[in-house]
Each structure stands twice: as C-alpha cells, then as structure tokens.
C-alpha cells in the first residue's frame, strides 16, 4: 500500500502543487491529506469534475505548472467535454495529472451503479487517447510510474491518468474535519419528511446515504419501497428526475430528497425547476456541508444561501430549517400549499455505523416505482 504523503510529496517534487476535484471513497485518504496540507487557494473541492478540469486549466494558464484533478471514475463522464474540447492536444493542449478512483473494477464486488463504470473506465481513457497507468501498490514501482507520467506529459503537453484500485492508499484521517452544527441527523429529518407526506406521494432520493437511510426507514416502518426511486448513481440529477415526474403526475405530491453536494454539482437544475413551477413538487435539500458518503470532505453548502438561490430561481414557497419543530411547520405548509416548494434542512454530518444498503436491485426498484405511479 502507498503512504499518501509519499505520493503527495512526489507530486510536489515534480512541480504539481494545485489540486482540484470531487472526493471519492477510494481516494479519501489522498483527498484528506491534500485538504490538510495544501495551501487553501491551491486545494479546491469543485462543484463537479468538469469544473475541476476548468480550474486546473486556469491554474496552468496562470502559472505554467502542471495541476492535478481527482475524481471517482463515475465523474469521468463530467470531464469528457472539457478534456476533449479544452485540454486535448488538438485544442489548447493543457497538461494535467488525473487521479481516478476505480469503483466497479472487474472481478471486485461493488454496488450495481459502479459495475458499468468499472468495466468502461480504461476503455473511456483509451477512447479519449489519454495515457494512463494502474497505480502501483508499492512505492518503488510508483516512483517509476510518476517519472513516466511527467515524462509523458512533457512530451505530449496533455493529460495523463493514474487509475487507482481499492485499498491502494494507506488510511489517513482528515485532521481538519470540522463539525457542523445541527440539531437533527439526516435520518431523523428523513423520518419526519416521510411521516408528513400524503399517502399518494412519491419520493426521489439522491445518491449516497440519503437513499440508504430512506430504504432502511421503509423497512423499519414495514411500508415496502414502491413509493421511492433511489437514485443510487447519477449524482446531482435526482432533482431533474423528480421534476419530470412532477410535470407528468400533477395529481400527486413529488418529493425530492437532495443533498447539498448533489444540488451544488448541477446547480443550474434549480433554474429549470423554477422556470417550470410544478406546484406539486417539494424539493428538500438535506444540508450537512459535506460529501458524507465518500469521507466527509467539505462542500460549500454551509457557506452559501441555498434558499436565496431557490427564490431567485423561481421557487414560490421557500424555507430554511434547523430544528425538528421548524421542519414540522415547513412540511405542513408544503403539504397544504399549492406552490413549488424548496426546504433546506440543516442536518448533522455522519450516519449510523450499521447503516445497510438497498437489498433490491435497481431494476426491481424502477419497476415497482413505475407501477406505483400508474
């Protein structure tokens, strides 16, 4: 296994001192080390992976140095456009190091949303003509790979990727892991939301812990799972799935359980929702200021005014709540109101250590949900 300090210091020795990306569970030790050690204006957790490529390009233009972009392989999709139309040698020829966590690696058990991504990760890099190596798991071999990386970048003036397998990095715990003030856990908030909803209401939940907690809550309540679409992949897109359902099913309330990181990843989605104004749509952002599912790295969710953004985007009924009592009041108003609703719920970071995962397959979830919507 690789000590993250070894990799980090080797990058610095080659002149790379700027880091941007979206945290990944396989890279959480590396991401944590960067957060603890890089200068603040040289370590940016981006809204999405494509944004990170843009940040890296800007840094190169300003300094001439080689930046680094980190991501889960699912985020490669967000980078295809800027990698091919900005960084590619046929366009602006921007050198950068890509570090890609390999979820769903063939032969390694993983969650269903990662299987196809895992199968196509290296093929996608090949298709984009981005040279890469599978990161070595001992430091002597890695040192040679790093030299090869920078040598190749020097020749091509273009991106080079490290594909990182599970357990490549030794564990490192974030030292600057600040607590987030809140009265409720996310799970407590979801329980209140579900209990308040009309019987005919449907739910679309975002990727990560929120979907896992919603699934277990239904199990505890012995309610089944037909009312819920669990968006286990496609981070940032749950709100648009819910919007389209709300526009087609105007006779029932549609609740979107979103996260701050997911909402920020594709923030323009709020403008589209606001422009359509479905009065049966309740958009709830559970804001803990963190990418909770991949190591607790911070988002800017607690530094911006999401409710002001929602109002400006065209939401008609907007509330920001911090207590259980405030949430109860906002949910009653949402249930009674004939208006597009946005509720920001400030919740604690973290989840139960014994939190499970959905036991139904994505296809089973989809089919049951579609039957419920008929």
PDB file of C-alpha atoms in Angstrom, residues 3-263:
ATOM      1  CA  UNK A   3       1.526   6.177   2.030  1.00  0.00           C
ATOM      2  CA  UNK A   4      -0.366   9.254   0.819  1.00  0.00           C
ATOM      3  CA  UNK A   5       2.465  11.520   1.980  1.00  0.00           C
ATOM      4  CA  UNK A   6       4.833   9.681  -0.394  1.00  0.00           C
ATOM      5  CA  UNK A   7       2.586  10.316  -3.394  1.00  0.00           C
ATOM      6  CA  UNK A   8       1.833  13.904  -2.365  1.00  0.00           C
ATOM      7  CA  UNK A   9       5.488  14.810  -1.860  1.00  0.00           C
ATOM      8  CA  UNK A  10       6.473  13.160  -5.151  1.00  0.00           C
ATOM      9  CA  UNK A  11       3.900  15.347  -6.893  1.00  0.00           C
ATOM     10  CA  UNK A  12       5.342  18.455  -5.228  1.00  0.00           C
ATOM     11  CA  UNK A  13       8.856  17.405  -6.304  1.00  0.00           C
ATOM     12  CA  UNK A  14       7.608  17.413  -9.907  1.00  0.00           C
ATOM     13  CA  UNK A  15       6.084  20.868  -9.541  1.00  0.00           C
ATOM     14  CA  UNK A  16       2.426  19.916  -9.001  1.00  0.00           C
ATOM     15  CA  UNK A  17       1.016  21.986  -6.142  1.00  0.00           C
ATOM     16  CA  UNK A  18      -2.580  22.625  -7.247  1.00  0.00           C
ATOM     17  CA  UNK A  19      -5.351  20.096  -6.555  1.00  0.00           C
ATOM     18  CA  UNK A  20      -8.997  20.206  -7.637  1.00  0.00           C
ATOM     19  CA  UNK A  21     -11.684  17.566  -7.828  1.00  0.00           C
ATOM     20  CA  UNK A  22     -14.640  15.805  -6.258  1.00  0.00           C
ATOM     21  CA  UNK A  23     -13.895  13.405  -3.378  1.00  0.00           C
ATOM     22  CA  UNK A  24     -14.119   9.642  -3.850  1.00  0.00           C
ATOM     23  CA  UNK A  25     -14.245   6.855  -1.255  1.00  0.00           C
ATOM     24  CA  UNK A  26     -11.223   5.092  -2.825  1.00  0.00           C
ATOM     25  CA  UNK A  27      -9.259   8.350  -2.761  1.00  0.00           C
ATOM     26  CA  UNK A  28     -10.488   9.651   0.591  1.00  0.00           C
ATOM     27  CA  UNK A  29      -7.090   9.276   2.294  1.00  0.00           C
ATOM     28  CA  UNK A  30      -5.368  11.173  -0.518  1.00  0.00           C
ATOM     29  CA  UNK A  31      -8.118  13.822  -0.560  1.00  0.00           C
ATOM     30  CA  UNK A  32      -7.869  14.210   3.213  1.00  0.00           C
ATOM     31  CA  UNK A  33      -4.089  14.602   3.057  1.00  0.00           C
ATOM     32  CA  UNK A  34      -4.400  17.258   0.359  1.00  0.00           C
ATOM     33  CA  UNK A  35      -7.012  19.113   2.411  1.00  0.00           C
ATOM     34  CA  UNK A  36      -4.743  19.067   5.467  1.00  0.00           C
ATOM     35  CA  UNK A  37      -1.513  20.029   3.684  1.00  0.00           C
ATOM     36  CA  UNK A  38      -2.095  22.049   0.508  1.00  0.00           C
ATOM     37  CA  UNK A  39      -2.480  25.823   0.547  1.00  0.00           C
ATOM     38  CA  UNK A  40      -6.166  26.799   0.666  1.00  0.00           C
ATOM     39  CA  UNK A  41      -6.160  28.600  -2.684  1.00  0.00           C
ATOM     40  CA  UNK A  42      -4.424  25.588  -4.238  1.00  0.00           C
ATOM     41  CA  UNK A  43      -6.870  22.954  -2.997  1.00  0.00           C
ATOM     42  CA  UNK A  44     -10.420  23.332  -4.304  1.00  0.00           C
ATOM     43  CA  UNK A  45     -13.218  20.797  -3.902  1.00  0.00           C
ATOM     44  CA  UNK A  46     -15.086  21.535  -7.116  1.00  0.00           C
ATOM     45  CA  UNK A  47     -18.824  21.516  -7.756  1.00  0.00           C
ATOM     46  CA  UNK A  48     -18.285  18.750 -10.305  1.00  0.00           C
ATOM     47  CA  UNK A  49     -15.407  17.039 -12.074  1.00  0.00           C
ATOM     48  CA  UNK A  50     -15.748  19.065 -15.275  1.00  0.00           C
ATOM     49  CA  UNK A  51     -15.410  22.237 -13.220  1.00  0.00           C
ATOM     50  CA  UNK A  52     -12.233  20.764 -11.710  1.00  0.00           C
ATOM     51  CA  UNK A  53     -10.705  20.373 -15.196  1.00  0.00           C
ATOM     52  CA  UNK A  54     -11.541  24.035 -15.843  1.00  0.00           C
ATOM     53  CA  UNK A  55      -9.902  25.067 -12.573  1.00  0.00           C
ATOM     54  CA  UNK A  56      -6.818  23.038 -13.451  1.00  0.00           C
ATOM     55  CA  UNK A  57      -6.604  24.599 -16.907  1.00  0.00           C
ATOM     56  CA  UNK A  58      -6.854  28.095 -15.444  1.00  0.00           C
ATOM     57  CA  UNK A  59      -4.095  27.343 -12.970  1.00  0.00           C
ATOM     58  CA  UNK A  60      -1.830  26.107 -15.764  1.00  0.00           C
ATOM     59  CA  UNK A  61      -2.539  29.209 -17.871  1.00  0.00           C
ATOM     60  CA  UNK A  62      -1.702  31.457 -14.903  1.00  0.00           C
ATOM     61  CA  UNK A  63       1.428  29.649 -13.664  1.00  0.00           C
ATOM     62  CA  UNK A  64       2.724  27.277 -16.342  1.00  0.00           C
ATOM     63  CA  UNK A  65       2.641  24.479 -13.749  1.00  0.00           C
ATOM     64  CA  UNK A  66       1.056  21.010 -14.035  1.00  0.00           C
ATOM     65  CA  UNK A  67      -2.103  20.740 -11.867  1.00  0.00           C
ATOM     66  CA  UNK A  68      -3.869  17.619 -10.578  1.00  0.00           C
ATOM     67  CA  UNK A  69      -7.554  16.654 -10.863  1.00  0.00           C
ATOM     68  CA  UNK A  70      -9.004  13.856  -8.695  1.00  0.00           C
ATOM     69  CA  UNK A  71     -12.316  12.058  -9.087  1.00  0.00           C
ATOM     70  CA  UNK A  72     -14.252   8.815  -8.852  1.00  0.00           C
ATOM     71  CA  UNK A  73     -14.469   7.060 -12.222  1.00  0.00           C
ATOM     72  CA  UNK A  74     -18.181   7.927 -12.328  1.00  0.00           C
ATOM     73  CA  UNK A  75     -17.037  11.537 -12.615  1.00  0.00           C
ATOM     74  CA  UNK A  76     -15.168  10.850 -15.852  1.00  0.00           C
ATOM     75  CA  UNK A  77     -18.446  11.498 -17.648  1.00  0.00           C
ATOM     76  CA  UNK A  78     -18.481  15.071 -16.336  1.00  0.00           C
ATOM     77  CA  UNK A  79     -14.928  15.592 -17.627  1.00  0.00           C
ATOM     78  CA  UNK A  80     -15.306  14.279 -21.177  1.00  0.00           C
ATOM     79  CA  UNK A  81     -16.256  17.643 -22.676  1.00  0.00           C
ATOM     80  CA  UNK A  82     -13.512  19.781 -21.080  1.00  0.00           C
ATOM     81  CA  UNK A  83     -10.879  17.055 -21.508  1.00  0.00           C
ATOM     82  CA  UNK A  84     -11.642  16.762 -25.227  1.00  0.00           C
ATOM     83  CA  UNK A  85     -12.595  20.341 -26.114  1.00  0.00           C
ATOM     84  CA  UNK A  86     -10.221  22.214 -23.797  1.00  0.00           C
ATOM     85  CA  UNK A  87      -7.294  20.118 -22.558  1.00  0.00           C
ATOM     86  CA  UNK A  88      -6.769  17.905 -25.625  1.00  0.00           C
ATOM     87  CA  UNK A  89      -3.579  18.430 -27.706  1.00  0.00           C
ATOM     88  CA  UNK A  90      -5.755  19.215 -30.740  1.00  0.00           C
ATOM     89  CA  UNK A  91      -7.270  22.183 -28.906  1.00  0.00           C
ATOM     90  CA  UNK A  92      -5.391  24.036 -26.094  1.00  0.00           C
ATOM     91  CA  UNK A  93      -3.023  21.216 -25.096  1.00  0.00           C
ATOM     92  CA  UNK A  94      -3.270  21.531 -21.318  1.00  0.00           C
ATOM     93  CA  UNK A  95      -1.044  19.267 -19.200  1.00  0.00           C
ATOM     94  CA  UNK A  96      -2.563  17.839 -16.023  1.00  0.00           C
ATOM     95  CA  UNK A  97      -2.422  14.749 -13.810  1.00  0.00           C
ATOM     96  CA  UNK A  98      -5.707  12.879 -13.396  1.00  0.00           C
ATOM     97  CA  UNK A  99      -6.212  10.596 -10.383  1.00  0.00           C
ATOM     98  CA  UNK A 100      -9.250   8.363 -10.887  1.00  0.00           C
ATOM     99  CA  UNK A 101     -10.716   6.010  -8.265  1.00  0.00           C
ATOM    100  CA  UNK A 102     -11.652   2.708  -9.926  1.00  0.00           C
ATOM    101  CA  UNK A 103     -15.047   1.793  -8.465  1.00  0.00           C
ATOM    102  CA  UNK A 104     -16.552  -1.350 -10.018  1.00  0.00           C
ATOM    103  CA  UNK A 105     -13.194  -2.765 -11.068  1.00  0.00           C
ATOM    104  CA  UNK A 106     -13.929  -6.017 -12.960  1.00  0.00           C
ATOM    105  CA  UNK A 107     -13.688  -9.004 -10.638  1.00  0.00           C
ATOM    106  CA  UNK A 108     -14.153  -6.882  -7.495  1.00  0.00           C
ATOM    107  CA  UNK A 109     -17.629  -6.841  -5.899  1.00  0.00           C
ATOM    108  CA  UNK A 110     -19.200  -3.389  -5.845  1.00  0.00           C
ATOM    109  CA  UNK A 111     -22.595  -1.700  -5.867  1.00  0.00           C
ATOM    110  CA  UNK A 112     -24.650  -2.014  -9.086  1.00  0.00           C
ATOM    111  CA  UNK A 113     -24.268   1.643 -10.092  1.00  0.00           C
ATOM    112  CA  UNK A 114     -20.487   1.152 -10.321  1.00  0.00           C
ATOM    113  CA  UNK A 115     -20.390  -2.042 -12.397  1.00  0.00           C
ATOM    114  CA  UNK A 116     -20.688  -0.494 -15.868  1.00  0.00           C
ATOM    115  CA  UNK A 117     -18.432   2.417 -14.894  1.00  0.00           C
ATOM    116  CA  UNK A 118     -15.808  -0.077 -13.750  1.00  0.00           C
ATOM    117  CA  UNK A 119     -15.964  -2.052 -16.974  1.00  0.00           C
ATOM    118  CA  UNK A 120     -15.565   1.031 -19.159  1.00  0.00           C
ATOM    119  CA  UNK A 121     -13.092   3.151 -17.171  1.00  0.00           C
ATOM    120  CA  UNK A 122      -9.916   2.238 -19.020  1.00  0.00           C
ATOM    121  CA  UNK A 123     -11.780   1.950 -22.344  1.00  0.00           C
ATOM    122  CA  UNK A 124     -13.007   5.514 -21.921  1.00  0.00           C
ATOM    123  CA  UNK A 125      -9.484   6.768 -21.274  1.00  0.00           C
ATOM    124  CA  UNK A 126      -8.349   4.846 -24.359  1.00  0.00           C
ATOM    125  CA  UNK A 127     -11.157   6.393 -26.420  1.00  0.00           C
ATOM    126  CA  UNK A 128     -10.092   9.882 -25.296  1.00  0.00           C
ATOM    127  CA  UNK A 129      -6.450   8.948 -26.082  1.00  0.00           C
ATOM    128  CA  UNK A 130      -5.379   9.803 -22.539  1.00  0.00           C
ATOM    129  CA  UNK A 131      -2.353   7.713 -21.493  1.00  0.00           C
ATOM    130  CA  UNK A 132      -2.696   6.075 -18.079  1.00  0.00           C
ATOM    131  CA  UNK A 133      -1.280   3.538 -15.658  1.00  0.00           C
ATOM    132  CA  UNK A 134      -2.938   1.438 -12.951  1.00  0.00           C
ATOM    133  CA  UNK A 135      -1.339   2.893  -9.837  1.00  0.00           C
ATOM    134  CA  UNK A 136       1.270   0.557  -8.371  1.00  0.00           C
ATOM    135  CA  UNK A 137       0.759  -0.646  -4.827  1.00  0.00           C
ATOM    136  CA  UNK A 138       4.357  -0.305  -3.671  1.00  0.00           C
ATOM    137  CA  UNK A 139       6.293   2.929  -3.536  1.00  0.00           C
ATOM    138  CA  UNK A 140       9.338   1.886  -5.548  1.00  0.00           C
ATOM    139  CA  UNK A 141       7.182   0.960  -8.558  1.00  0.00           C
ATOM    140  CA  UNK A 142       5.024   4.029  -8.056  1.00  0.00           C
ATOM    141  CA  UNK A 143       8.082   6.288  -8.153  1.00  0.00           C
ATOM    142  CA  UNK A 144       8.872   4.941 -11.619  1.00  0.00           C
ATOM    143  CA  UNK A 145       5.269   5.464 -12.717  1.00  0.00           C
ATOM    144  CA  UNK A 146       5.375   9.055 -11.513  1.00  0.00           C
ATOM    145  CA  UNK A 147       8.552   9.689 -13.509  1.00  0.00           C
ATOM    146  CA  UNK A 148       6.871   8.121 -16.559  1.00  0.00           C
ATOM    147  CA  UNK A 149       3.773  10.289 -16.003  1.00  0.00           C
ATOM    148  CA  UNK A 150       5.710  13.556 -16.051  1.00  0.00           C
ATOM    149  CA  UNK A 151       7.926  12.424 -18.893  1.00  0.00           C
ATOM    150  CA  UNK A 152       4.817  11.633 -20.964  1.00  0.00           C
ATOM    151  CA  UNK A 153       3.182  14.931 -20.032  1.00  0.00           C
ATOM    152  CA  UNK A 154       6.392  16.704 -21.041  1.00  0.00           C
ATOM    153  CA  UNK A 155       6.262  15.098 -24.499  1.00  0.00           C
ATOM    154  CA  UNK A 156       2.528  15.457 -25.123  1.00  0.00           C
ATOM    155  CA  UNK A 157       1.646  18.597 -23.142  1.00  0.00           C
ATOM    156  CA  UNK A 158      -1.628  16.840 -22.319  1.00  0.00           C
ATOM    157  CA  UNK A 159      -3.405  14.946 -19.504  1.00  0.00           C
ATOM    158  CA  UNK A 160      -2.084  11.693 -18.010  1.00  0.00           C
ATOM    159  CA  UNK A 161      -4.130   9.481 -15.653  1.00  0.00           C
ATOM    160  CA  UNK A 162      -3.487   7.271 -12.637  1.00  0.00           C
ATOM    161  CA  UNK A 163      -6.282   4.709 -12.182  1.00  0.00           C
ATOM    162  CA  UNK A 164      -6.446   3.779  -8.506  1.00  0.00           C
ATOM    163  CA  UNK A 165      -7.701   0.422  -7.235  1.00  0.00           C
ATOM    164  CA  UNK A 166      -9.432  -0.151  -3.917  1.00  0.00           C
ATOM    165  CA  UNK A 167      -7.075  -0.168  -0.896  1.00  0.00           C
ATOM    166  CA  UNK A 168      -4.114   1.252  -2.832  1.00  0.00           C
ATOM    167  CA  UNK A 169      -3.604   4.032  -0.276  1.00  0.00           C
ATOM    168  CA  UNK A 170      -2.891   3.525   3.412  1.00  0.00           C
ATOM    169  CA  UNK A 171      -5.507   5.016   5.692  1.00  0.00           C
ATOM    170  CA  UNK A 172      -5.192   8.685   6.552  1.00  0.00           C
ATOM    171  CA  UNK A 173      -7.785  10.536   8.644  1.00  0.00           C
ATOM    172  CA  UNK A 174      -8.664  14.140   7.934  1.00  0.00           C
ATOM    173  CA  UNK A 175      -7.325  16.328  10.752  1.00  0.00           C
ATOM    174  CA  UNK A 176      -9.263  19.457   9.793  1.00  0.00           C
ATOM    175  CA  UNK A 177     -12.614  17.663   9.856  1.00  0.00           C
ATOM    176  CA  UNK A 178     -14.718  20.444  11.338  1.00  0.00           C
ATOM    177  CA  UNK A 179     -18.010  19.611  12.976  1.00  0.00           C
ATOM    178  CA  UNK A 180     -21.210  21.012  11.507  1.00  0.00           C
ATOM    179  CA  UNK A 181     -23.745  22.495  13.919  1.00  0.00           C
ATOM    180  CA  UNK A 182     -27.198  20.923  13.669  1.00  0.00           C
ATOM    181  CA  UNK A 183     -29.985  19.584  15.878  1.00  0.00           C
ATOM    182  CA  UNK A 184     -31.086  16.681  13.684  1.00  0.00           C
ATOM    183  CA  UNK A 185     -29.373  13.826  11.931  1.00  0.00           C
ATOM    184  CA  UNK A 186     -30.223  13.334   8.252  1.00  0.00           C
ATOM    185  CA  UNK A 187     -32.025  10.104   9.160  1.00  0.00           C
ATOM    186  CA  UNK A 188     -34.201  11.880  11.729  1.00  0.00           C
ATOM    187  CA  UNK A 189     -35.108  14.517   9.163  1.00  0.00           C
ATOM    188  CA  UNK A 190     -35.990  11.915   6.520  1.00  0.00           C
ATOM    189  CA  UNK A 191     -38.203  10.106   9.040  1.00  0.00           C
ATOM    190  CA  UNK A 192     -40.188  13.294   9.674  1.00  0.00           C
ATOM    191  CA  UNK A 193     -40.449  14.036   5.948  1.00  0.00           C
ATOM    192  CA  UNK A 194     -41.787  10.574   5.118  1.00  0.00           C
ATOM    193  CA  UNK A 195     -44.269  10.652   8.008  1.00  0.00           C
ATOM    194  CA  UNK A 196     -45.643  14.026   6.873  1.00  0.00           C
ATOM    195  CA  UNK A 197     -46.191  13.139   3.213  1.00  0.00           C
ATOM    196  CA  UNK A 198     -49.602  12.245   1.763  1.00  0.00           C
ATOM    197  CA  UNK A 199     -50.239   8.541   1.096  1.00  0.00           C
ATOM    198  CA  UNK A 200     -50.063   9.069  -2.649  1.00  0.00           C
ATOM    199  CA  UNK A 201     -46.771  11.000  -2.559  1.00  0.00           C
ATOM    200  CA  UNK A 202     -43.745   9.668  -4.421  1.00  0.00           C
ATOM    201  CA  UNK A 203     -40.122  10.193  -3.451  1.00  0.00           C
ATOM    202  CA  UNK A 204     -36.931  10.553  -5.486  1.00  0.00           C
ATOM    203  CA  UNK A 205     -33.810  10.379  -3.309  1.00  0.00           C
ATOM    204  CA  UNK A 206     -30.266  11.366  -4.192  1.00  0.00           C
ATOM    205  CA  UNK A 207     -27.247   9.098  -4.325  1.00  0.00           C
ATOM    206  CA  UNK A 208     -25.411   8.055  -1.175  1.00  0.00           C
ATOM    207  CA  UNK A 209     -26.542   7.964   2.432  1.00  0.00           C
ATOM    208  CA  UNK A 210     -29.953   9.561   1.897  1.00  0.00           C
ATOM    209  CA  UNK A 211     -31.174   6.712  -0.326  1.00  0.00           C
ATOM    210  CA  UNK A 212     -29.746   4.113   2.059  1.00  0.00           C
ATOM    211  CA  UNK A 213     -31.481   5.739   5.024  1.00  0.00           C
ATOM    212  CA  UNK A 214     -34.783   6.057   3.153  1.00  0.00           C
ATOM    213  CA  UNK A 215     -34.639   2.359   2.248  1.00  0.00           C
ATOM    214  CA  UNK A 216     -33.997   1.296   5.850  1.00  0.00           C
ATOM    215  CA  UNK A 217     -36.681   3.629   7.142  1.00  0.00           C
ATOM    216  CA  UNK A 218     -39.255   1.960   4.888  1.00  0.00           C
ATOM    217  CA  UNK A 219     -38.044  -1.424   6.154  1.00  0.00           C
ATOM    218  CA  UNK A 220     -38.491  -0.321   9.770  1.00  0.00           C
ATOM    219  CA  UNK A 221     -41.976   1.010   9.014  1.00  0.00           C
ATOM    220  CA  UNK A 222     -42.835  -2.151   7.015  1.00  0.00           C
ATOM    221  CA  UNK A 223     -44.117   0.025   4.177  1.00  0.00           C
ATOM    222  CA  UNK A 224     -42.361  -1.506   1.186  1.00  0.00           C
ATOM    223  CA  UNK A 225     -40.338   0.504  -1.306  1.00  0.00           C
ATOM    224  CA  UNK A 226     -42.702   1.142  -4.200  1.00  0.00           C
ATOM    225  CA  UNK A 227     -43.087   4.857  -3.397  1.00  0.00           C
ATOM    226  CA  UNK A 228     -39.366   5.597  -3.668  1.00  0.00           C
ATOM    227  CA  UNK A 229     -36.981   5.935  -6.584  1.00  0.00           C
ATOM    228  CA  UNK A 230     -33.453   5.536  -5.193  1.00  0.00           C
ATOM    229  CA  UNK A 231     -31.027   7.410  -7.444  1.00  0.00           C
ATOM    230  CA  UNK A 232     -28.051   5.285  -6.402  1.00  0.00           C
ATOM    231  CA  UNK A 233     -25.841   6.753  -9.176  1.00  0.00           C
ATOM    232  CA  UNK A 234     -26.081   9.892 -11.342  1.00  0.00           C
ATOM    233  CA  UNK A 235     -25.081  12.320  -8.593  1.00  0.00           C
ATOM    234  CA  UNK A 236     -26.776  15.682  -8.974  1.00  0.00           C
ATOM    235  CA  UNK A 237     -29.592  14.506 -11.240  1.00  0.00           C
ATOM    236  CA  UNK A 238     -32.268  13.388  -8.746  1.00  0.00           C
ATOM    237  CA  UNK A 239     -33.915  16.825  -8.840  1.00  0.00           C
ATOM    238  CA  UNK A 240     -34.422  16.616 -12.611  1.00  0.00           C
ATOM    239  CA  UNK A 241     -35.836  13.085 -12.402  1.00  0.00           C
ATOM    240  CA  UNK A 242     -38.298  14.353  -9.795  1.00  0.00           C
ATOM    241  CA  UNK A 243     -39.134  17.435 -11.886  1.00  0.00           C
ATOM    242  CA  UNK A 244     -40.113  15.374 -14.908  1.00  0.00           C
ATOM    243  CA  UNK A 245     -42.262  13.055 -12.790  1.00  0.00           C
ATOM    244  CA  UNK A 246     -43.972  16.050 -11.141  1.00  0.00           C
ATOM    245  CA  UNK A 247     -44.830  17.534 -14.543  1.00  0.00           C
ATOM    246  CA  UNK A 248     -46.439  14.262 -15.682  1.00  0.00           C
ATOM    247  CA  UNK A 249     -48.147  13.319 -12.403  1.00  0.00           C
ATOM    248  CA  UNK A 250     -49.807  16.557 -11.361  1.00  0.00           C
ATOM    249  CA  UNK A 251     -52.349  14.768  -9.189  1.00  0.00           C
ATOM    250  CA  UNK A 252     -49.811  13.801  -6.513  1.00  0.00           C
ATOM    251  CA  UNK A 253     -47.017  15.371  -4.477  1.00  0.00           C
ATOM    252  CA  UNK A 254     -43.496  14.541  -5.613  1.00  0.00           C
ATOM    253  CA  UNK A 255     -40.743  14.884  -3.019  1.00  0.00           C
ATOM    254  CA  UNK A 256     -37.057  15.102  -3.936  1.00  0.00           C
ATOM    255  CA  UNK A 257     -34.635  14.252  -1.126  1.00  0.00           C
ATOM    256  CA  UNK A 258     -31.478  16.017  -2.294  1.00  0.00           C
ATOM    257  CA  UNK A 259     -28.071  16.659  -0.736  1.00  0.00           C
ATOM    258  CA  UNK A 260     -26.039  19.854  -0.643  1.00  0.00           C
ATOM    259  CA  UNK A 261     -23.169  18.323  -2.629  1.00  0.00           C
ATOM    260  CA  UNK A 262     -25.567  16.873  -5.204  1.00  0.00           C
ATOM    261  CA  UNK A 263     -27.555  20.103  -5.561  1.00  0.00           C
TER     262      UNK A 263
END
